[in-house]
Tab-separated table of C-alpha atoms (C1' of nucleotides) in Angstrom:
chain	number	residue	atom	x	y	z
B	1	MET	CA	-62.892	-123.446	-5.641
B	2	ASN	CA	-63.322	-126.186	-3.034
B	3	ILE	CA	-60.738	-128.695	-1.908
B	4	GLY	CA	-62.050	-131.410	-4.212
B	5	GLN	CA	-61.593	-129.274	-7.311
B	6	ALA	CA	-58.142	-128.235	-6.141
B	7	ALA	CA	-57.277	-131.894	-5.630
B	8	ARG	CA	-58.366	-132.864	-9.116
B	9	GLY	CA	-56.642	-129.836	-10.602
B	10	SER	CA	-53.344	-130.505	-8.874
B	11	GLY	CA	-53.234	-134.264	-8.746
B	12	ILE	CA	-52.903	-134.249	-4.963
B	13	SER	CA	-55.449	-135.978	-2.731
B	14	THR	CA	-57.614	-133.932	-0.392
B	15	LYS	CA	-55.967	-135.756	2.494
B	16	MET	CA	-52.604	-134.471	1.393
B	17	LEU	CA	-53.869	-130.968	0.714
B	18	ARG	CA	-54.956	-130.723	4.333
B	19	TYR	CA	-51.712	-132.280	5.490
B	20	TYR	CA	-49.534	-129.950	3.428
B	21	GLU	CA	-51.429	-127.052	4.880
B	22	SER	CA	-50.966	-128.362	8.412
B	23	VAL	CA	-47.204	-128.573	7.967
B	24	GLY	CA	-47.029	-125.080	6.557
B	25	LEU	CA	-46.419	-125.803	2.911
B	26	LEU	CA	-49.332	-123.567	1.939
B	27	THR	CA	-49.517	-120.333	3.864
B	28	THR	CA	-52.760	-118.667	2.890
B	29	VAL	CA	-55.741	-120.953	2.735
B	30	ARG	CA	-58.902	-118.923	2.902
B	31	ARG	CA	-62.132	-120.300	4.249
B	32	THR	CA	-65.803	-119.706	3.611
B	33	GLU	CA	-68.012	-118.708	6.538
B	34	ALA	CA	-68.927	-122.349	6.920
B	35	GLY	CA	-65.266	-123.301	7.226
B	36	TYR	CA	-64.778	-124.745	3.746
B	37	ARG	CA	-61.317	-124.202	2.296
B	38	VAL	CA	-61.232	-121.942	-0.746
B	39	TYR	CA	-58.483	-122.342	-3.346
B	40	SER	CA	-57.561	-119.862	-6.048
B	41	GLN	CA	-56.140	-120.693	-9.445
B	42	ASP	CA	-52.795	-119.523	-8.065
B	43	ASP	CA	-53.050	-121.967	-5.208
B	44	VAL	CA	-53.530	-124.774	-7.683
B	45	GLY	CA	-50.419	-123.561	-9.505
B	46	THR	CA	-48.456	-123.831	-6.289
B	47	LEU	CA	-49.893	-127.257	-5.653
B	48	ARG	CA	-48.856	-128.461	-9.058
B	49	PHE	CA	-45.374	-127.180	-8.294
B	50	VAL	CA	-45.443	-129.246	-5.129
B	51	ARG	CA	-46.593	-132.320	-6.947
B	52	ARG	CA	-43.851	-132.093	-9.537
B	53	ALA	CA	-41.261	-131.653	-6.847
B	54	ARG	CA	-42.675	-134.701	-5.050
B	55	ASP	CA	-42.422	-136.595	-8.326
B	56	LEU	CA	-38.706	-135.848	-8.149
B	57	GLY	CA	-38.613	-137.426	-4.706
B	58	MET	CA	-38.105	-134.256	-2.717
B	59	PRO	CA	-39.029	-134.204	0.954
B	60	LEU	CA	-41.528	-131.554	1.929
B	61	ASP	CA	-39.083	-129.274	3.689
B	62	ARG	CA	-36.940	-129.059	0.594
B	63	ILE	CA	-40.007	-128.261	-1.449
B	64	LYS	CA	-40.881	-125.574	1.059
B	65	HIS	CA	-37.449	-124.113	0.555
B	66	LEU	CA	-37.905	-124.215	-3.200
B	67	ILE	CA	-41.301	-122.539	-3.027
B	68	GLY	CA	-39.754	-119.780	-0.971
B	69	LEU	CA	-37.186	-119.180	-3.693
B	70	TRP	CA	-39.828	-119.436	-6.379
B	71	GLN	CA	-41.863	-116.685	-4.793
B	72	ASP	CA	-38.826	-114.544	-4.049
B	73	GLU	CA	-38.241	-112.248	-7.005
B	74	GLY	CA	-34.825	-111.357	-5.622
B	75	ARG	CA	-33.556	-114.950	-5.585
B	76	SER	CA	-30.423	-115.995	-7.390
B	77	SER	CA	-30.595	-119.073	-9.559
B	78	ALA	CA	-27.478	-120.320	-7.811
B	79	ASP	CA	-29.566	-120.898	-4.685
B	80	VAL	CA	-32.120	-122.900	-6.603
B	81	LYS	CA	-29.429	-124.903	-8.296
B	82	ARG	CA	-27.822	-125.653	-4.954
B	83	VAL	CA	-31.047	-127.110	-3.611
B	84	ALA	CA	-31.475	-129.192	-6.748
B	85	THR	CA	-27.907	-130.427	-6.675
B	86	GLU	CA	-28.216	-131.333	-3.030
B	87	HIS	CA	-31.154	-133.492	-3.922
B	88	VAL	CA	-29.339	-135.072	-6.845
B	89	VAL	CA	-26.550	-136.047	-4.476
B	90	GLU	CA	-29.005	-137.708	-2.130
B	91	LEU	CA	-30.769	-139.506	-4.936
B	92	ARG	CA	-27.468	-140.824	-6.178
B	93	ALA	CA	-26.548	-142.010	-2.704
B	94	ARG	CA	-29.792	-143.931	-2.487
B	95	ILE	CA	-29.323	-145.391	-5.937
B	96	THR	CA	-25.816	-146.491	-5.028
B	97	GLU	CA	-27.036	-148.130	-1.861
B	98	LEU	CA	-29.901	-149.917	-3.575
B	99	THR	CA	-27.614	-151.017	-6.384
B	100	ARG	CA	-25.216	-152.482	-3.851
B	101	MET	CA	-28.061	-154.429	-2.264
B	102	CYS	CA	-29.401	-155.539	-5.600
B	103	GLU	CA	-26.079	-156.776	-6.875
B	104	ALA	CA	-25.300	-158.621	-3.688
B	105	LEU	CA	-28.635	-160.373	-3.746
B	106	GLU	CA	-28.459	-161.136	-7.457
B	107	HIS	CA	-25.066	-162.670	-6.894
B	108	MET	CA	-26.443	-164.918	-4.183
B	109	ALA	CA	-29.499	-165.840	-6.234
B	110	ASP	CA	-27.334	-166.727	-9.222
B	111	ALA	CA	-25.471	-169.234	-7.086
B	112	CYS	CA	-28.696	-170.931	-6.025
B	113	HIS	CA	-29.866	-173.912	-8.012
B	114	GLY	CA	-33.481	-173.199	-7.244
B	115	ASP	CA	-34.547	-176.812	-7.239
B	116	HIS	CA	-36.315	-179.166	-4.840
B	117	ARG	CA	-33.269	-179.676	-2.626
B	118	PRO	CA	-32.821	-177.720	0.602
B	119	GLU	CA	-29.184	-176.699	0.030
B	120	CYS	CA	-29.136	-172.990	-0.690
B	121	PRO	CA	-26.209	-170.566	-0.981
B	122	ILE	CA	-28.524	-167.666	-0.236
B	123	LEU	CA	-29.345	-168.963	3.204
B	124	GLU	CA	-25.762	-170.006	3.744
B	125	GLU	CA	-24.530	-166.539	2.947
B	126	LEU	CA	-27.088	-164.900	5.212
B	127	ALA	CA	-26.277	-167.305	8.009
B	128	ASP	CA	-22.531	-167.251	7.441
B	129	GLU	CA	-20.749	-167.321	10.786
B	130	GLY	CA	-17.304	-166.183	9.720
B	131	HIS	CA	-18.756	-163.194	7.969
B	132	CYS	CA	-18.242	-160.473	10.511
B	133	ALA	CA	-16.495	-160.951	13.830
B	134	PRO	CA	-18.896	-162.795	16.146
B	135	THR	CA	-17.822	-160.511	18.974
B	136	PRO	CA	-14.914	-158.083	19.057
B	137	PRO	CA	-12.468	-161.005	19.281
B	138	GLU	CA	-10.600	-160.374	22.531
B	139	ALA	CA	-11.300	-156.687	22.908
B	140	ALA	CA	-12.464	-154.811	25.961
B	141	ARG	CA	-15.136	-157.041	27.410
B	142	ARG	CA	-15.972	-154.760	30.305
B	143	LYS	CA	-16.563	-151.032	29.916
B	144	HIS	CA	-18.085	-151.200	26.456
B	145	ARG	CA	-20.985	-148.937	25.670
B	146	GLN	CA	-23.376	-150.146	23.037
B	147	GLY	CA	-23.064	-146.826	21.240
B	148	ALA	CA	-22.650	-146.977	17.498
B	149	ALA	CA	-23.118	-150.725	17.373
B	150	GLY	CA	-26.679	-150.863	16.139
B	151	LYS	CA	-26.630	-148.046	13.657
B	152	SER	CA	-29.259	-148.441	10.998
B	153	PRO	CA	-27.930	-149.486	7.632
B	154	PHE	CA	-30.229	-146.868	6.137
B	155	GLY	CA	-29.075	-143.861	8.089
B	156	ALA	CA	-28.397	-141.701	5.083
B	157	LEU	CA	-31.513	-142.776	3.273
B	158	GLN	CA	-34.675	-141.020	4.164
B	159	GLY	CA	-37.660	-139.673	2.363
B	160	VAL	CA	-38.900	-141.362	-0.740
B	161	ALA	CA	-39.971	-144.930	-0.453
F	1	MET	CA	-26.523	-163.416	27.654
F	2	ASN	CA	-28.391	-160.164	28.185
F	3	ILE	CA	-29.927	-157.960	25.532
F	4	GLY	CA	-26.951	-155.614	25.458
F	5	GLN	CA	-24.537	-158.404	24.620
F	6	ALA	CA	-26.911	-159.740	22.004
F	7	ALA	CA	-27.126	-156.277	20.506
F	8	ARG	CA	-23.368	-155.903	20.296
F	9	GLY	CA	-23.011	-159.416	18.981
F	10	SER	CA	-25.582	-158.978	16.240
F	11	GLY	CA	-25.178	-155.333	15.334
F	12	ILE	CA	-28.820	-154.621	16.107
F	13	SER	CA	-29.845	-152.051	18.698
F	14	THR	CA	-31.612	-153.135	21.865
F	15	LYS	CA	-34.576	-151.066	20.747
F	16	MET	CA	-34.829	-153.105	17.600
F	17	LEU	CA	-34.302	-156.400	19.387
F	18	ARG	CA	-37.366	-155.675	21.501
F	19	TYR	CA	-39.266	-154.484	18.459
F	20	TYR	CA	-38.396	-157.544	16.369
F	21	GLU	CA	-39.570	-159.699	19.214
F	22	SER	CA	-42.831	-157.755	19.499
F	23	VAL	CA	-43.601	-158.275	15.823
F	24	GLY	CA	-42.862	-161.976	16.041
F	25	LEU	CA	-39.542	-162.147	14.245
F	26	LEU	CA	-38.029	-164.016	17.192
F	27	THR	CA	-40.214	-166.695	18.642
F	28	THR	CA	-38.513	-167.924	21.769
F	29	VAL	CA	-37.073	-165.260	24.003
F	30	ARG	CA	-36.484	-166.631	27.429
F	31	ARG	CA	-36.480	-164.488	30.549
F	32	THR	CA	-34.746	-164.556	33.885
F	33	GLU	CA	-36.874	-164.541	37.025
F	34	ALA	CA	-36.403	-160.787	37.146
F	35	GLY	CA	-37.777	-160.412	33.636
F	36	TYR	CA	-34.474	-159.853	31.820
F	37	ARG	CA	-34.366	-161.277	28.316
F	38	VAL	CA	-31.880	-164.107	27.859
F	39	TYR	CA	-30.313	-164.760	24.464
F	40	SER	CA	-28.484	-167.887	23.391
F	41	GLN	CA	-25.657	-168.083	20.886
F	42	ASP	CA	-28.213	-169.470	18.458
F	43	ASP	CA	-30.420	-166.452	18.959
F	44	VAL	CA	-27.518	-164.206	18.061
F	45	GLY	CA	-27.014	-166.273	14.934
F	46	THR	CA	-30.611	-165.680	13.943
F	47	LEU	CA	-30.225	-161.998	14.696
F	48	ARG	CA	-27.188	-161.756	12.486
F	49	PHE	CA	-29.212	-163.416	9.768
F	50	VAL	CA	-31.838	-160.745	10.250
F	51	ARG	CA	-29.303	-157.988	10.122
F	52	ARG	CA	-27.793	-159.216	6.875
F	53	ALA	CA	-31.216	-159.498	5.317
F	54	ARG	CA	-31.980	-155.961	6.473
F	55	ASP	CA	-28.707	-154.876	4.904
F	56	LEU	CA	-30.158	-156.171	1.645
F	57	GLY	CA	-33.148	-153.926	2.178
F	58	MET	CA	-35.653	-156.622	2.978
F	59	PRO	CA	-38.794	-155.739	4.893
F	60	LEU	CA	-39.331	-157.665	8.085
F	61	ASP	CA	-42.121	-159.855	6.799
F	62	ARG	CA	-39.932	-161.077	3.978
F	63	ILE	CA	-37.175	-161.779	6.454
F	64	LYS	CA	-39.647	-163.675	8.588
F	65	HIS	CA	-40.503	-165.772	5.564
F	66	LEU	CA	-36.823	-166.419	4.910
F	67	ILE	CA	-36.166	-167.426	8.501
F	68	GLY	CA	-39.008	-169.883	8.240
F	69	LEU	CA	-37.365	-171.491	5.224
F	70	TRP	CA	-33.969	-171.374	6.880
F	71	GLN	CA	-35.238	-173.353	9.833
F	72	ASP	CA	-37.221	-175.758	7.694
F	73	GLU	CA	-35.012	-178.694	6.814
F	74	GLY	CA	-37.526	-179.813	4.216
F	75	ARG	CA	-37.431	-176.575	2.247
F	76	SER	CA	-36.589	-176.474	-1.424
F	77	SER	CA	-34.022	-173.954	-2.554
F	78	ALA	CA	-36.458	-172.886	-5.253
F	79	ASP	CA	-38.623	-171.311	-2.563
F	80	VAL	CA	-35.699	-169.377	-1.167
F	81	LYS	CA	-34.667	-168.278	-4.604
F	82	ARG	CA	-38.180	-167.094	-5.333
F	83	VAL	CA	-38.181	-164.853	-2.274
F	84	ALA	CA	-34.797	-163.464	-3.220
F	85	THR	CA	-35.785	-162.852	-6.798
F	86	GLU	CA	-38.965	-161.123	-5.705
F	87	HIS	CA	-36.857	-158.768	-3.705
F	88	VAL	CA	-34.444	-158.173	-6.551
F	89	VAL	CA	-37.382	-157.184	-8.723
F	90	GLU	CA	-38.532	-154.654	-6.155
F	91	LEU	CA	-35.064	-153.250	-5.686
F	92	ARG	CA	-34.719	-152.809	-9.408
F	93	ALA	CA	-38.081	-151.047	-9.563
F	94	ARG	CA	-36.939	-148.618	-6.909
F	95	ILE	CA	-33.637	-148.045	-8.647
F	96	THR	CA	-35.419	-147.364	-11.902
F	97	GLU	CA	-37.728	-144.890	-10.246
F	98	LEU	CA	-34.925	-143.079	-8.446
F	99	THR	CA	-32.853	-143.007	-11.608
F	100	ARG	CA	-35.729	-141.431	-13.470
F	101	MET	CA	-35.992	-138.740	-10.802
F	102	CYS	CA	-32.277	-138.193	-10.716
F	103	GLU	CA	-31.929	-137.835	-14.453
F	104	ALA	CA	-34.862	-135.459	-14.700
F	105	LEU	CA	-33.457	-133.259	-11.987
F	106	GLU	CA	-29.927	-133.372	-13.355
F	107	HIS	CA	-31.273	-132.328	-16.690
F	108	MET	CA	-32.988	-129.322	-15.144
F	109	ALA	CA	-29.955	-128.415	-13.078
F	110	ASP	CA	-27.714	-128.590	-16.120
F	111	ALA	CA	-29.880	-125.985	-17.796
F	112	CYS	CA	-29.558	-123.605	-14.857
F	113	HIS	CA	-26.841	-121.002	-14.975
F	114	GLY	CA	-26.508	-120.930	-11.218
F	115	ASP	CA	-25.574	-117.305	-11.004
F	116	HIS	CA	-26.845	-114.208	-9.196
F	117	ARG	CA	-29.822	-113.693	-11.513
F	118	PRO	CA	-33.301	-114.916	-10.612
F	119	GLU	CA	-34.119	-116.609	-13.934
F	120	CYS	CA	-34.062	-120.346	-13.400
F	121	PRO	CA	-35.116	-123.193	-15.685
F	122	ILE	CA	-35.560	-125.471	-12.690
F	123	LEU	CA	-38.300	-123.302	-11.232
F	124	GLU	CA	-39.785	-122.736	-14.654
F	125	GLU	CA	-40.003	-126.450	-15.280
F	126	LEU	CA	-41.569	-127.132	-11.885
F	127	ALA	CA	-44.057	-124.300	-12.382
F	128	ASP	CA	-44.752	-125.071	-16.028
F	129	GLU	CA	-48.437	-124.523	-16.765
F	130	GLY	CA	-48.746	-126.383	-20.057
F	131	HIS	CA	-47.158	-129.459	-18.520
F	132	CYS	CA	-50.156	-131.580	-17.698
F	133	ALA	CA	-53.706	-130.616	-18.529
F	134	PRO	CA	-54.784	-127.871	-16.073
F	135	THR	CA	-58.189	-129.529	-15.753
F	136	PRO	CA	-59.701	-132.277	-17.884
F	137	PRO	CA	-60.291	-129.793	-20.716
F	138	GLU	CA	-64.022	-129.935	-21.301
F	139	ALA	CA	-64.783	-133.264	-19.716
F	140	ALA	CA	-67.590	-134.144	-17.352
F	141	ARG	CA	-67.656	-131.249	-14.907
F	142	ARG	CA	-70.430	-132.632	-12.741
F	143	LYS	CA	-70.523	-136.201	-11.466
F	144	HIS	CA	-66.779	-136.639	-11.194
F	145	ARG	CA	-65.383	-138.675	-8.369
F	146	GLN	CA	-61.906	-137.792	-7.225
F	147	GLY	CA	-60.857	-141.412	-7.450
F	148	ALA	CA	-57.425	-142.185	-8.789
F	149	ALA	CA	-56.436	-138.546	-9.100
F	150	GLY	CA	-54.101	-138.276	-6.124
F	151	LYS	CA	-52.314	-141.562	-6.326
F	152	SER	CA	-48.933	-141.430	-4.665
F	153	PRO	CA	-46.008	-141.385	-7.020
F	154	PHE	CA	-44.340	-143.880	-4.712
F	155	GLY	CA	-46.998	-146.516	-4.587
F	156	ALA	CA	-44.785	-149.411	-5.513
F	157	LEU	CA	-41.908	-148.309	-3.352
F	158	GLN	CA	-41.979	-149.272	0.266
F	159	GLY	CA	-39.576	-150.530	2.813
F	160	VAL	CA	-36.021	-149.327	2.817
F	161	ALA	CA	-35.352	-145.691	3.327
K	1	DC	C1'	-90.125	-127.168	3.221
K	2	DC	C1'	-87.644	-131.416	3.480
K	3	DT	C1'	-84.944	-135.076	1.768
K	4	DT	C1'	-81.089	-136.861	-0.473
K	5	DG	C1'	-76.591	-137.254	-1.817
K	6	DA	C1'	-72.340	-135.219	-2.690
K	7	DC	C1'	-69.221	-132.644	-0.486
K	8	DC	C1'	-66.792	-130.685	3.403
K	9	DT	C1'	-64.892	-130.478	8.404
K	10	DT	C1'	-61.988	-132.406	12.343
K	11	DC	C1'	-60.094	-136.184	14.769
K	12	DC	C1'	-58.056	-140.616	15.422
K	13	DC	C1'	-55.690	-144.808	13.691
K	14	DA	C1'	-52.436	-147.466	10.747
K	15	DC	C1'	-48.414	-148.274	8.079
K	16	DC	C1'	-42.796	-149.217	8.441
K	17	DA	C1'	-38.538	-149.233	11.002
K	18	DT	C1'	-36.204	-146.574	13.839
K	19	DG	C1'	-34.697	-143.490	17.766
K	20	DG	C1'	-35.481	-140.701	22.219
K	21	DG	C1'	-36.592	-140.504	26.755
K	22	DA	C1'	-38.913	-141.235	31.368
K	23	DA	C1'	-39.816	-143.919	35.507
K	24	DA	C1'	-38.998	-147.878	37.687
K	25	DC	C1'	-36.474	-152.048	38.658
K	26	DC	C1'	-32.280	-155.363	38.791
K	27	DT	C1'	-27.302	-156.640	39.388
K	28	DC	C1'	-22.852	-156.458	40.666
K	29	DA	C1'	-18.674	-154.571	42.443
K	30	DA	C1'	-16.488	-151.403	45.572
U	1	DT	C1'	-25.019	-149.926	51.388
U	2	DT	C1'	-24.432	-147.295	47.726
U	3	DG	C1'	-23.773	-146.142	43.082
U	4	DA	C1'	-23.242	-147.090	38.313
U	5	DG	C1'	-24.856	-149.237	34.655
U	6	DG	C1'	-27.910	-152.481	32.700
U	7	DT	C1'	-32.770	-153.630	31.946
U	8	DT	C1'	-37.934	-153.279	31.865
U	9	DT	C1'	-42.253	-151.095	29.932
U	10	DC	C1'	-44.548	-147.227	28.101
U	11	DC	C1'	-45.275	-143.198	25.339
U	12	DC	C1'	-43.870	-140.062	21.573
U	13	DA	C1'	-41.820	-138.674	17.070
U	14	DT	C1'	-40.378	-139.235	12.394
U	15	DG	C1'	-42.439	-138.911	6.900
U	16	DG	C1'	-45.886	-139.160	3.835
U	17	DT	C1'	-49.808	-141.547	2.838
U	18	DG	C1'	-54.427	-143.762	3.352
U	19	DG	C1'	-58.840	-145.244	5.947
U	20	DG	C1'	-62.704	-144.157	8.364
U	21	DA	C1'	-66.003	-142.143	11.820
U	22	DA	C1'	-69.026	-138.439	13.312
U	23	DG	C1'	-70.918	-134.482	12.099
U	24	DG	C1'	-71.790	-129.936	9.303
U	25	DT	C1'	-73.053	-127.710	4.441
U	26	DC	C1'	-74.917	-127.062	0.182
U	27	DA	C1'	-77.709	-127.486	-3.861
U	28	DA	C1'	-81.107	-129.860	-6.541
U	29	DG	C1'	-85.466	-131.967	-6.860
U	30	DG	C1'	-89.743	-133.595	-4.965
DNA sequence: CCTTGACCTTCCCACCATGGGAAACCTCAA
DNA sequence: TTGAGGTTTCCCATGGTGGGAAGGTCAAGG
């Protein structure tokens, strides 16, 4: 079967089928003499596996790991469970972080009248000067590397959306 | 003050300060004769505003919008509140989606013994054949566009992490 | 046989926000 | 004057996804 059929059968776009192949998620993709990709029914099974794992928010390398276990008859379910649990932990971390953001913003929005006047607690909170030290008060002013200063607030959050 | 000081004072990396400027988040960045960027105390205030909005998971264009309102004395708080509420809605959508994933995966993991044997409900669920129709059963086999088949499961989720 | 249209190929670009690093230049203190 | 450390611009990478161009293939119908 051609790539289009495989796409429809797996629910993954042809773009992504080629991409997954390029990053090594699918090992054996046969070709016709003309260079067309040829997919077997088994390939589509693997692709559906991939799609379901993506639906759970897994990054491709974790899915690759899982496929390896899936195809390894000698696996132990403990290994699979570990991968799954790892992902659950990350999902929970993201949920916690988003919940924190959401609650903070809801709290600010609740305090806002939302009328025609310019006064707004949301802006005041965001602009608040005394919120975090404007500069390390009287600390080392020379000899300071920038180092960990600008760390992304989203360091631990990668992958899905 | 130089970019390094501004970075330490705002909690945003120098990389990001240059990037934010390049995408128009900061309008007026003065330069010394030598080409060094010069930041005022006010600039650092704006940058802290940006950082707090980022901490709430806002994408830069929303922050840009918010800064516009912040600097507009004639704004109405309703406009600010609308932007905030819009963001709350998106955060909640992401949380819902992640929670769905998390619960599904937890459910699978709970069913897995996690021992030395290869049998694993997690893999079985991911590989499940009768899960979604293998191919539109006997539907139009010719004349089918691929269309909406491969839509990303994360369409509505962009921005943070 | 040739056209047409659906399909396929590769390659590049864009998104979003962030970091890494190179090569060159500036500044200030010792 | 030298050296260290700050700064500049420029390019590249990430992770998944989509868009599109330029060209090759294939099958059906005239």
